[in-house]
Tab-separated table of C-alpha atoms in Angstrom:
chain	number	residue	atom	x	y	z
A	1	MET	CA	62.402	140.807	98.121
A	2	TYR	CA	64.269	139.028	95.338
A	3	PRO	CA	63.443	135.490	94.238
A	4	ALA	CA	65.856	132.860	95.499
A	5	THR	CA	68.515	131.647	93.122
A	6	THR	CA	70.293	128.340	92.912
A	7	THR	CA	74.052	127.923	92.898
A	8	ALA	CA	73.794	127.681	89.133
A	9	GLY	CA	72.324	131.137	89.023
A	10	LEU	CA	68.842	129.969	87.996
A	11	THR	CA	65.782	131.549	89.540
A	12	GLU	CA	63.600	129.200	91.562
A	13	VAL	CA	59.893	129.597	90.862
A	14	PRO	CA	57.632	128.589	93.744
A	15	PRO	CA	55.364	125.714	92.724
A	16	GLN	CA	51.785	126.707	91.996
A	17	ALA	CA	48.829	124.703	93.184
A	18	VAL	CA	47.196	123.029	90.221
A	19	ARG	CA	43.538	122.078	90.461
A	20	PRO	CA	42.930	118.672	88.876
A	21	ARG	CA	40.967	118.852	85.653
A	22	ARG	CA	37.760	116.847	85.844
A	23	ALA	CA	35.831	117.887	82.750
A	24	TRP	CA	35.755	114.203	81.843
A	25	ALA	CA	33.417	113.600	84.778
A	26	ILE	CA	30.851	116.048	83.404
A	27	PHE	CA	30.842	114.005	80.208
A	28	GLY	CA	29.600	111.129	82.349
A	29	THR	CA	26.693	113.175	83.667
A	30	VAL	CA	25.758	114.365	80.188
A	31	GLY	CA	26.078	110.878	78.723
A	32	GLY	CA	23.938	109.360	81.455
A	33	LEU	CA	21.282	112.034	81.130
A	34	VAL	CA	21.151	111.890	77.328
A	35	GLY	CA	21.084	108.106	77.363
A	36	LEU	CA	18.461	107.737	80.072
A	37	VAL	CA	16.069	110.408	78.829
A	38	GLY	CA	16.763	109.994	75.111
A	39	ILE	CA	16.386	106.225	74.950
A	40	PHE	CA	13.117	106.339	76.866
A	41	ALA	CA	11.835	109.137	74.617
A	42	THR	CA	12.710	107.431	71.340
A	43	ALA	CA	11.256	104.141	72.602
A	44	THR	CA	7.843	105.617	71.782
A	45	LEU	CA	8.700	104.879	68.139
A	46	THR	CA	6.676	101.655	68.299
A	47	ALA	CA	3.821	103.004	70.449
A	48	PRO	CA	1.228	103.300	67.611
A	49	ALA	CA	1.808	99.703	66.479
A	50	GLU	CA	1.515	97.637	69.652
A	51	GLU	CA	-1.728	96.016	68.438
A	52	PHE	CA	0.154	94.557	65.451
A	53	ARG	CA	2.772	92.628	67.418
A	54	ALA	CA	1.707	89.354	65.769
A	55	ASP	CA	1.518	90.858	62.285
A	56	ASN	CA	4.833	92.114	60.908
A	57	ALA	CA	3.254	93.663	57.819
A	58	GLY	CA	0.750	95.659	59.867
A	59	TYR	CA	3.403	96.461	62.458
A	60	VAL	CA	5.797	97.970	59.939
A	61	ALA	CA	3.028	99.785	58.031
A	62	ALA	CA	1.888	101.513	61.221
A	63	LEU	CA	5.412	102.841	61.796
A	64	SER	CA	6.318	103.879	58.265
A	65	GLU	CA	5.831	107.597	58.988
A	66	ARG	CA	7.929	107.623	62.161
A	67	THR	CA	11.419	107.787	60.691
A	68	GLY	CA	12.095	110.922	62.731
A	69	TYR	CA	12.139	108.801	65.867
A	70	VAL	CA	14.752	106.539	64.306
A	71	TRP	CA	16.944	109.492	63.421
A	72	ALA	CA	16.566	110.917	66.931
A	73	HIS	CA	17.516	107.527	68.345
A	74	GLN	CA	20.698	107.551	66.265
A	75	VAL	CA	21.644	111.011	67.528
A	76	VAL	CA	20.952	109.998	71.139
A	77	THR	CA	23.168	106.935	70.932
A	78	VAL	CA	26.012	108.783	69.199
A	79	VAL	CA	26.051	111.561	71.810
A	80	ALA	CA	25.886	109.035	74.639
A	81	ILE	CA	28.714	107.014	73.092
A	82	VAL	CA	31.043	109.993	72.828
A	83	CYS	CA	30.287	111.201	76.352
A	84	LEU	CA	30.598	107.785	77.991
A	85	ALA	CA	33.829	106.991	76.137
A	86	VAL	CA	35.429	110.152	77.541
A	87	PHE	CA	34.016	109.348	80.979
A	88	ALA	CA	35.412	105.806	80.892
A	89	ALA	CA	38.906	107.028	80.014
A	90	GLY	CA	38.833	109.733	82.676
A	91	LEU	CA	37.470	107.391	85.329
A	92	ARG	CA	40.212	104.844	84.658
A	93	ARG	CA	42.887	107.534	84.931
A	94	TYR	CA	41.373	108.995	88.098
A	95	LEU	CA	41.087	105.645	89.842
A	96	ALA	CA	44.571	104.615	88.745
A	97	ALA	CA	45.930	107.664	90.554
A	98	GLN	CA	44.003	106.768	93.730
A	99	GLU	CA	44.349	102.972	93.824
A	100	PRO	CA	47.404	100.807	94.621
A	101	ALA	CA	49.546	100.141	91.569
A	102	ASP	CA	48.373	96.548	91.158
A	103	SER	CA	44.666	97.253	91.672
A	104	LEU	CA	42.142	95.882	89.168
A	105	VAL	CA	39.607	98.573	90.074
A	106	PRO	CA	40.506	101.108	87.327
A	107	ALA	CA	40.429	98.513	84.540
A	108	LEU	CA	37.184	96.912	85.745
A	109	ALA	CA	35.483	100.285	86.109
A	110	ALA	CA	36.416	101.309	82.566
A	111	THR	CA	35.482	97.886	81.177
A	112	GLY	CA	31.978	98.169	82.595
A	113	VAL	CA	31.359	101.420	80.738
A	114	GLY	CA	32.928	99.844	77.651
A	115	LEU	CA	30.302	97.085	77.689
A	116	VAL	CA	27.582	99.728	77.616
A	117	LEU	CA	29.305	101.386	74.673
A	118	VAL	CA	29.131	98.117	72.714
A	119	GLY	CA	25.380	97.918	73.229
A	120	LEU	CA	24.947	101.542	72.179
A	121	VAL	CA	27.069	101.080	69.045
A	122	VAL	CA	25.024	98.058	67.947
A	123	GLY	CA	21.664	99.481	68.981
A	124	GLY	CA	22.350	102.836	67.359
A	125	GLY	CA	24.144	101.409	64.350
A	126	ILE	CA	21.009	99.747	63.025
A	127	SER	CA	19.329	103.168	62.802
A	128	THR	CA	20.609	103.961	59.304
A	129	GLU	CA	19.227	100.743	57.825
A	130	LEU	CA	15.976	101.099	59.735
A	131	PHE	CA	15.542	104.753	58.738
A	132	PHE	CA	15.625	104.016	55.009
A	133	ALA	CA	13.661	100.781	55.348
A	134	LEU	CA	10.780	102.431	57.200
A	135	GLY	CA	10.843	105.360	54.794
A	136	ALA	CA	10.162	102.996	51.892
A	137	ALA	CA	8.449	100.173	53.767
A	138	GLU	CA	6.534	98.976	50.706
A	139	GLN	CA	9.829	98.058	49.045
A	140	TYR	CA	11.128	95.968	51.951
A	141	ASP	CA	10.182	92.666	53.503
A	142	PRO	CA	8.421	93.447	56.824
A	143	ASP	CA	9.896	90.257	58.253
A	144	VAL	CA	13.326	91.899	57.843
A	145	ILE	CA	12.335	95.283	59.284
A	146	ALA	CA	10.643	93.877	62.390
A	147	PRO	CA	13.866	92.338	63.812
A	148	GLN	CA	15.623	95.662	63.268
A	149	LEU	CA	12.998	97.273	65.474
A	150	THR	CA	13.706	94.633	68.093
A	151	ILE	CA	17.415	95.520	68.060
A	152	VAL	CA	16.571	99.191	68.636
A	153	ALA	CA	14.275	98.198	71.486
A	154	THR	CA	16.872	95.955	73.116
A	155	MET	CA	20.580	96.653	72.646
A	156	PRO	CA	20.811	100.328	73.734
A	157	TRP	CA	18.976	99.471	76.948
A	158	LEU	CA	21.570	96.948	78.099
A	159	TRP	CA	23.466	99.106	80.567
A	160	GLY	CA	24.272	96.206	82.854
A	161	GLY	CA	27.981	96.895	82.440
A	162	ILE	CA	27.582	99.915	84.714
A	163	GLY	CA	26.937	97.407	87.481
A	164	LEU	CA	30.529	96.231	87.059
A	165	THR	CA	31.717	99.837	87.079
A	166	ALA	CA	29.705	100.757	90.171
A	167	GLY	CA	30.844	97.609	91.946
A	168	ALA	CA	34.500	98.326	91.195
A	169	VAL	CA	34.145	101.923	92.389
A	170	ALA	CA	32.439	100.705	95.564
A	171	VAL	CA	35.291	98.284	96.313
A	172	GLY	CA	37.905	100.937	95.615
A	173	GLY	CA	36.153	103.474	97.780
A	174	LEU	CA	35.495	101.191	100.730
A	175	ARG	CA	38.874	99.432	100.721
A	176	HIS	CA	41.267	102.141	99.571
A	177	GLY	CA	39.385	105.423	99.915
A	178	SER	CA	39.673	106.113	96.183
A	179	VAL	CA	36.267	107.853	96.276
A	180	SER	CA	34.276	109.367	99.124
A	181	ARG	CA	32.543	106.924	101.433
A	182	TRP	CA	29.011	108.091	100.608
A	183	PHE	CA	29.683	107.620	96.910
A	184	ALA	CA	31.188	104.189	97.520
A	185	VAL	CA	28.078	103.111	99.462
A	186	PHE	CA	25.805	104.581	96.791
A	187	SER	CA	27.767	102.701	94.128
A	188	ALA	CA	27.422	99.445	96.072
A	189	VAL	CA	23.646	99.851	96.255
A	190	ILE	CA	23.409	100.586	92.519
A	191	ALA	CA	25.638	97.594	91.730
A	192	VAL	CA	23.277	95.309	93.649
A	193	LEU	CA	20.217	96.758	91.896
A	194	ILE	CA	21.786	96.298	88.475
A	195	ALA	CA	22.873	92.766	89.348
A	196	ALA	CA	19.238	91.985	90.193
A	197	THR	CA	18.143	93.134	86.714
A	198	GLN	CA	20.765	90.928	85.094
A	199	LEU	CA	19.752	87.806	87.013
A	200	THR	CA	16.064	88.120	86.115
A	201	PRO	CA	14.304	88.603	82.741
A	202	VAL	CA	14.238	92.413	83.081
A	203	GLN	CA	17.704	93.248	81.758
A	204	TYR	CA	16.401	96.318	79.911
A	205	ILE	CA	15.517	98.106	83.142
A	206	ALA	CA	19.222	98.266	84.037
A	207	LEU	CA	19.191	101.510	82.067
A	208	VAL	CA	17.380	103.229	84.956
A	209	PRO	CA	19.754	102.588	87.889
A	210	ALA	CA	22.760	102.688	85.556
A	211	GLY	CA	21.732	106.022	84.085
A	212	VAL	CA	21.143	107.457	87.551
A	213	TRP	CA	24.540	106.197	88.745
A	214	THR	CA	26.350	107.735	85.759
A	215	ILE	CA	24.669	111.103	86.288
A	216	VAL	CA	25.488	111.133	90.004
A	217	ALA	CA	29.001	109.789	89.443
A	218	GLY	CA	29.835	112.563	87.016
A	219	LEU	CA	28.690	115.249	89.446
A	220	ALA	CA	30.343	113.614	92.456
A	221	LEU	CA	33.687	113.215	90.734
A	222	ALA	CA	33.588	116.636	89.080
A	223	PHE	CA	32.756	118.687	92.152
A	224	GLY	CA	33.602	116.472	95.122
A	225	LYS	CA	36.778	116.847	97.156
A	226	ARG	CA	39.638	114.644	96.104
A	227	THR	CA	40.123	111.917	98.683
A	228	ALA	CA	43.442	110.979	100.240
A	229	PRO	CA	43.962	107.414	99.050
A	230	ARG	CA	44.853	104.603	101.428
A	231	ARG	CA	47.610	102.528	99.874
A	232	SER	CA	47.303	99.579	102.249
């Protein structure tokens, strides 16, 4: 049987089904896993010096041989940054294709991840200065090094922005079917948990529900069935 031809004599090629590419979603899973596990692991940097909390000189001296933890922390944040940046871009594009044209959901979802990226850039960016300062602690003022340790122990943990992302995804899923219903409900629960950490003096712990959401989100969006969006 010969392929059909148009009146212009051109051969018509039947359209082929194209599976949507979702590698970007896997970047979310990797970024969440690296961030969650890596930040907790490198947080043990200050473990040997807890008894010197009120003594900056003793505090810094007790950590002077632990520059490897600082380097590992830098690597963790850089990998997480790259992965989450790709995830944010892919998530915005995916939601934009599912949501009504004037929906704020795609932009809000990407912005939430972007806020986490800012914390990671600042919290990981201090690593270079801290690495060399701890490596030659006797040449530095311990009152300068101690605040750098505080930045490492604070900024990369501030994953509260994922609460905005999860909340936006939940709204999109429940109102417009842009994600599966179970994932929308899961996102709503995570958004509430993260909001609770941001309204009480435990902002650091947002890393836990946020990291879990990012891991699950990556897997759900990479391997889940594409939903038929509701445009109403």
